[in-house]
Amino acid sequence: MAGASLMLCIELGIELGIELGIELGIELGIELGIELGLRLPGSAYLANA
């Protein structure tokens, strides 16, 4: 029985890890994209176009 619960815990851990990883990745990607967009010299030109 201990083996089955261990497998369940590992499965849940992997699923949660993937979901959190994706969410954090998207959030970080958006934040970095905005920051880089604001810092790049070409973005001012694009924003005014």
Coordinates of C-alpha atoms in Angstrom, one line a residue:
M1 CA 0.0 0.0 0.0
A2 CA 2.9 2.4 0.7
G3 CA 4.1 2.0 -2.8
A4 CA 0.8 3.0 -4.3
S5 CA 0.6 6.2 -2.1
L6 CA 4.2 7.0 -3.0
M7 CA 3.4 6.8 -6.7
L8 CA 0.3 9.0 -6.2
C9 CA 2.4 11.6 -4.4
I10 CA 5.0 11.6 -7.2
E11 CA 2.3 11.9 -9.8
L12 CA 0.6 14.8 -8.0
G13 CA 4.0 16.5 -7.4
I14 CA 4.9 16.2 -11.1
E15 CA 1.5 17.6 -12.2
L16 CA 1.7 20.5 -9.7
G17 CA 5.3 21.2 -10.7
I18 CA 4.4 21.4 -14.4
E19 CA 1.4 23.6 -13.8
L20 CA 3.3 26.0 -11.5
G21 CA 6.2 26.0 -13.9
I22 CA 4.0 27.0 -16.9
E23 CA 2.2 29.7 -14.9
L24 CA 5.4 31.2 -13.5
G25 CA 7.0 30.9 -17.0
I26 CA 4.1 32.8 -18.6
E27 CA 4.1 35.5 -15.9
L28 CA 7.8 36.0 -16.0
G29 CA 7.8 36.0 -19.8
I30 CA 5.2 38.8 -19.8
E31 CA 7.0 40.8 -17.2
L32 CA 10.3 40.5 -19.0
G33 CA 8.7 41.2 -22.3
I34 CA 7.2 44.4 -21.0
E35 CA 10.5 45.5 -19.3
L36 CA 12.6 44.8 -22.4
G37 CA 10.0 46.5 -24.6
L38 CA 10.2 49.6 -22.5
R39 CA 14.0 49.7 -22.4
L40 CA 14.7 49.0 -26.1
P41 CA 15.3 52.2 -28.1
G42 CA 13.3 50.9 -31.0
S43 CA 10.1 50.4 -28.9
A44 CA 9.5 54.1 -28.5
Y45 CA 9.4 54.4 -32.3
L46 CA 7.1 51.4 -32.5
A47 CA 4.8 52.8 -29.8
N48 CA 4.5 56.1 -31.7
A49 CA 3.9 54.5 -35.1

